[in-house]
Coordinates of C-alpha atoms in Angstrom, one line a residue:
M205 CA -33.3 -3.4 7.1
I206 CA -30.7 -4.6 4.5
T207 CA -30.9 -2.4 1.5
R208 CA -29.7 -3.2 -2.1
S209 CA -26.9 -1.8 -4.2
I210 CA -27.9 -1.4 -7.8
Y211 CA -25.4 -0.8 -10.7
I212 CA -26.6 0.4 -14.1
G213 CA -24.1 0.4 -16.9
N214 CA -26.3 0.6 -20.0
P215 CA -28.5 3.3 -21.5
A216 CA -31.6 3.5 -19.4
Y217 CA -34.5 5.7 -18.4
L218 CA -35.3 5.6 -14.7
K219 CA -38.6 6.8 -13.3
L220 CA -40.8 6.4 -10.3
K221 CA -44.1 4.5 -10.4
D222 CA -46.0 2.8 -7.6
E223 CA -43.1 3.5 -5.1
Q224 CA -40.8 1.6 -7.4
M225 CA -37.8 2.6 -9.5
K226 CA -38.7 1.5 -13.0
I227 CA -35.8 0.8 -15.4
L228 CA -36.9 1.3 -19.0
C229 CA -35.2 1.0 -22.3
P230 CA -34.8 4.6 -23.5
E231 CA -35.7 3.7 -27.1
T232 CA -38.6 1.2 -26.8
K233 CA -39.8 2.3 -23.3
T234 CA -40.1 -1.4 -22.4
E235 CA -39.5 -2.2 -18.7
K236 CA -36.2 -3.9 -18.0
G237 CA -36.5 -4.1 -14.3
S238 CA -38.1 -2.7 -11.1
V239 CA -36.9 -2.1 -7.6
P240 CA -38.8 -0.8 -4.6
V241 CA -37.3 2.6 -3.6
E242 CA -37.4 1.6 0.1
D243 CA -35.1 -1.4 -0.7
L244 CA -32.5 0.9 -2.3
G245 CA -29.3 1.8 -0.4
L246 CA -27.0 2.7 -3.2
L247 CA -27.6 3.4 -6.9
M248 CA -24.6 3.6 -9.2
L249 CA -25.0 5.3 -12.6
D250 CA -22.2 4.3 -15.1
H251 CA -23.4 5.4 -18.6
Y252 CA -23.8 8.8 -20.2
Q253 CA -27.1 7.8 -21.7
I254 CA -28.9 7.3 -18.4
T255 CA -31.9 9.6 -17.8
I256 CA -33.5 9.9 -14.3
S257 CA -36.7 11.6 -13.4
H258 CA -36.7 14.3 -10.7
N259 CA -39.6 12.6 -9.0
L260 CA -37.5 9.5 -8.6
I261 CA -34.6 11.6 -7.3
Q262 CA -36.8 13.2 -4.7
K263 CA -38.1 9.9 -3.5
M264 CA -34.6 8.5 -3.2
M265 CA -33.4 11.5 -1.2
G266 CA -36.4 11.0 1.1
N267 CA -35.3 7.4 1.7
N268 CA -31.6 8.3 2.3
V269 CA -30.5 6.5 -0.9
V270 CA -27.0 7.5 -2.0
V271 CA -26.7 8.0 -5.8
V272 CA -23.2 7.6 -7.3
S273 CA -22.3 9.0 -10.7
C274 CA -19.3 7.6 -12.7
D275 CA -17.1 9.5 -15.1
S276 CA -15.7 8.6 -18.5
H277 CA -13.2 6.2 -16.8
H278 CA -16.0 4.4 -15.1
L279 CA -14.8 5.6 -11.7
P280 CA -17.2 7.2 -9.1
H281 CA -17.0 10.9 -9.7
G282 CA -19.8 12.4 -7.5
I283 CA -22.4 11.4 -5.0
M284 CA -25.8 12.8 -4.2
L285 CA -27.2 12.7 -0.6
P286 CA -30.0 14.4 1.2
L287 CA -29.0 17.6 3.0
Y288 CA -30.1 16.0 6.3
G289 CA -31.4 12.6 7.4
H290 CA -32.3 12.9 11.0
T291 CA -35.1 14.8 12.9
E292 CA -32.6 16.2 15.5
H293 CA -30.2 17.4 12.8
S294 CA -29.4 20.9 14.3
D295 CA -28.9 19.5 17.9
R296 CA -26.6 16.8 16.6
V297 CA -24.6 19.2 14.6
K298 CA -24.2 21.4 17.6
D299 CA -22.8 18.5 19.6
Q300 CA -20.5 17.7 16.7
L301 CA -19.2 21.3 16.5
E302 CA -18.5 21.4 20.3
A303 CA -16.4 18.2 20.4
S304 CA -13.1 19.0 22.0
E305 CA -9.7 18.4 20.4
P306 CA -8.5 15.9 23.1
L307 CA -11.7 13.9 22.4
K308 CA -11.1 13.9 18.6
K309 CA -7.5 12.9 19.1
Q310 CA -8.6 9.9 21.2
L311 CA -11.2 9.0 18.6
W312 CA -8.6 9.1 15.9
K313 CA -6.3 6.8 18.0
Q314 CA -9.1 4.3 18.2
T315 CA -9.7 4.6 14.5
V316 CA -6.0 4.0 13.5
E317 CA -5.7 1.0 16.0
C318 CA -8.8 -0.7 14.4
K319 CA -7.6 0.0 10.9
I320 CA -4.2 -1.6 11.6
E321 CA -5.9 -4.6 13.3
N322 CA -8.0 -5.2 10.3
Q323 CA -5.1 -4.8 7.9
K324 CA -3.1 -7.3 10.0
N325 CA -6.0 -9.8 9.8
V326 CA -6.1 -9.4 6.0
L327 CA -2.4 -10.3 5.8
M328 CA -3.0 -13.2 8.1
R329 CA -5.9 -14.5 6.1
L330 CA -3.8 -14.4 2.9
G331 CA -0.9 -16.1 4.6
N332 CA 1.4 -13.0 4.3
Y333 CA 3.9 -11.5 6.6
Y334 CA 1.9 -9.7 9.3
E335 CA 3.9 -9.8 12.6
P336 CA 5.2 -6.1 12.5
M337 CA 1.7 -4.9 12.4
I338 CA 1.2 -6.0 16.0
E339 CA 3.8 -3.6 17.3
Y340 CA 2.6 -0.8 15.1
Q341 CA -0.8 -1.1 16.6
K342 CA 0.6 -1.1 20.1
N343 CA 2.5 2.1 19.5
V344 CA -0.4 4.3 18.3
K345 CA -0.6 7.4 20.4
S346 CA -3.3 10.0 20.9
G347 CA -3.9 11.7 17.6
D348 CA -1.5 9.2 16.1
V349 CA 1.3 11.8 16.5
T350 CA 4.0 9.2 15.6
N351 CA 2.1 8.3 12.3
M352 CA 1.8 4.6 13.0
E353 CA -1.0 4.6 10.4
G354 CA 1.5 5.6 7.6
I355 CA 4.3 3.2 8.9
A356 CA 1.8 0.3 9.1
A357 CA 0.5 1.1 5.6
Q358 CA 4.1 0.9 4.1
H359 CA 4.4 -2.7 5.4
Y360 CA 0.8 -3.6 4.6
W361 CA 1.0 -2.7 0.9
K362 CA 4.4 -4.3 0.4
Y363 CA 3.2 -7.6 1.7
L364 CA -0.3 -7.4 0.3
I365 CA 0.8 -6.7 -3.3
S366 CA 4.6 -6.6 -3.8
L367 CA 7.7 -5.0 -2.3
D368 CA 7.8 -2.3 -5.1
F369 CA 4.1 -1.5 -5.1
L370 CA 3.1 2.1 -4.5
R371 CA -0.4 2.8 -3.3
Q372 CA -1.5 5.9 -5.3
R373 CA -4.8 7.4 -6.5
F374 CA -3.5 7.5 -10.1
G375 CA -0.9 4.8 -9.9
D376 CA -0.2 1.6 -11.8
S377 CA -2.5 -1.5 -11.6
P378 CA -4.0 -2.7 -9.4
N379 CA -4.5 0.7 -7.9
Q380 CA -7.6 1.3 -10.0
F381 CA -9.4 -1.6 -8.3
F382 CA -8.8 -0.3 -4.8
N383 CA -9.8 3.2 -5.9
F384 CA -13.1 2.0 -7.2
G385 CA -13.8 0.0 -4.0
Y386 CA -12.9 2.9 -1.7
A387 CA -15.2 5.3 -3.7
V388 CA -18.1 2.9 -3.2
L389 CA -17.2 2.5 0.5
R390 CA -16.9 6.3 1.0
S391 CA -20.4 6.7 -0.4
I392 CA -21.8 4.2 2.0
V393 CA -20.1 5.8 5.0
A394 CA -21.3 9.3 3.9
R395 CA -24.9 8.0 3.7
A396 CA -24.7 6.7 7.3
I397 CA -23.2 10.0 8.5
V398 CA -26.1 12.0 7.0
E399 CA -28.6 9.5 8.3
T400 CA -27.2 9.9 11.8
G401 CA -27.6 13.7 11.6
L402 CA -24.0 14.7 11.4
L403 CA -22.1 16.8 8.9
P404 CA -19.8 14.8 6.7
V405 CA -17.5 17.9 6.2
L406 CA -16.5 18.0 9.9
G407 CA -13.9 15.3 10.4
I408 CA -12.2 14.1 13.6
F409 CA -8.8 14.0 11.8
H410 CA -9.1 14.9 8.1
K411 CA -9.4 18.7 7.7
N412 CA -8.7 19.4 4.0
K413 CA -10.6 22.6 3.1
Y414 CA -11.3 21.2 -0.4
N415 CA -12.9 18.0 0.9
P416 CA -16.6 17.9 1.7
Y417 CA -16.4 14.4 3.2
C418 CA -13.7 14.6 5.8
L419 CA -15.7 12.7 8.4
A420 CA -16.5 9.9 5.9
D421 CA -12.8 9.6 5.2
D422 CA -12.2 9.3 8.9
L423 CA -14.8 6.6 9.6
M424 CA -14.1 4.5 6.5
E425 CA -10.5 3.8 7.5
P426 CA -11.1 0.6 9.5
Y427 CA -13.5 -0.5 6.7
R428 CA -10.9 -0.2 3.9
P429 CA -9.4 -3.7 4.6
F430 CA -12.8 -5.2 3.8
V431 CA -12.6 -3.7 0.3
D432 CA -8.9 -4.9 0.1
L433 CA -10.0 -8.4 0.7
L434 CA -12.7 -8.3 -2.0
V435 CA -10.1 -6.9 -4.4
M436 CA -7.6 -9.5 -3.6
Q437 CA -10.2 -12.2 -4.1
W438 CA -11.0 -10.8 -7.5
L439 CA -7.3 -10.5 -8.5
K440 CA -6.7 -14.2 -7.5
V441 CA -9.3 -15.3 -10.0
N442 CA -8.5 -12.6 -12.6
P443 CA -4.7 -12.1 -12.3
E444 CA -4.1 -10.6 -15.7
T445 CA -7.0 -8.1 -15.9
E446 CA -6.6 -4.4 -15.6
E447 CA -10.0 -3.3 -16.7
L448 CA -12.8 -2.2 -14.4
T449 CA -15.3 -4.6 -15.9
K450 CA -19.0 -4.8 -15.0
E451 CA -18.3 -8.1 -13.3
F452 CA -15.7 -6.5 -11.1
K453 CA -18.1 -3.7 -10.1
A454 CA -20.8 -6.2 -9.3
H455 CA -18.2 -8.1 -7.2
I456 CA -17.3 -4.9 -5.3
L457 CA -20.9 -3.8 -4.7
Q458 CA -21.2 -6.9 -2.6
I459 CA -19.4 -4.9 0.1
A460 CA -22.6 -3.5 1.4
T461 CA -23.9 -6.9 2.4
K462 CA -20.6 -8.5 3.6
D463 CA -20.8 -9.7 7.2
V464 CA -18.6 -8.0 9.7
M465 CA -18.4 -8.4 13.5
I466 CA -19.3 -5.2 15.4
D467 CA -20.2 -4.9 19.1
S468 CA -19.9 -8.7 19.3
K469 CA -22.6 -9.1 16.7
T470 CA -22.5 -10.2 13.1
R471 CA -24.0 -7.5 10.9
P472 CA -24.0 -6.6 7.2
L473 CA -21.4 -3.9 6.5
L474 CA -24.1 -1.4 5.5
V475 CA -25.7 -1.8 9.0
A476 CA -22.4 -1.8 10.7
V477 CA -21.5 1.6 9.2
K478 CA -24.6 3.1 10.6
T479 CA -23.7 1.6 14.0
T480 CA -20.3 3.3 13.7
A481 CA -21.8 6.7 12.9
S482 CA -24.3 6.4 15.7
S483 CA -21.6 5.5 18.2
L484 CA -19.5 8.5 17.1
Y485 CA -22.4 10.8 18.0
K486 CA -22.7 9.1 21.4
C487 CA -19.0 9.9 21.9
Y488 CA -19.7 13.5 21.1
T489 CA -22.4 13.6 23.8
G490 CA -20.3 11.7 26.4
E491 CA -22.6 8.7 26.4
K492 CA -19.8 6.5 25.0
R493 CA -16.0 6.7 25.1
L494 CA -15.3 4.3 22.2
I495 CA -16.4 4.3 18.6
S496 CA -17.9 1.0 17.5
Y497 CA -15.7 -0.3 14.6
P498 CA -15.9 -3.6 12.7
E499 CA -13.7 -6.7 13.1
L500 CA -12.7 -8.8 10.1
I501 CA -14.3 -12.2 10.6

């Protein structure tokens, strides 16, 4: 089922009634909107005067809804997910823990290859210089020991934005637009991982001890170019803006329903991410050898 991504950027009181998330004006208590909880996939809260009932939180956790909280800069600051989302959680975690290093290195090779492929396709679609990306993709080794991901990224960002652009978390514009999009994407991927019964903290490549979402950071890599394309579409229409407006956020939240090609089928990205997470588990058990990753169409 295709779920909805809801953004709330004004003062609001959110409560549960009749299996619906009711959105009320905090002063007058008049209803401003209503969404069935079962239709929710992602809820973004971007105002300090939003109050949410515990009853609604529990219902959303039971439906694997990811709740994203934004900070004073209107950037995603934290996410809330259920502790587990699959009936075979302990068995699946056991398989995840027992995955061998050679297997994880091969899985990371596949991940980097697909990321570079999708980055190449973004450059092609925009009419930018993409040819070196073909060689970078061919030269990816097990575990990406030669760092083709990083080398490809240098070329990608130079020809996506400008020759002097530096892709940084706290860098100059338009970094903030990509940062916001990636935070939304990371939340969607973390939701799929939990729903599959895996631990988001145990990555196949990322291993930062301060990062509770290492696996999400792994699996989201081939999906980043889909965010990049959305951002570039926004910048083409709004070339002078540097503000993370509500209109921009609504534009980015479309990412969940954007069509991608995965396993030779067209699926919304939200569904495709679940396919990716499920295929990873099958790689852990030996049922599959390749992770299912998306193609930019």
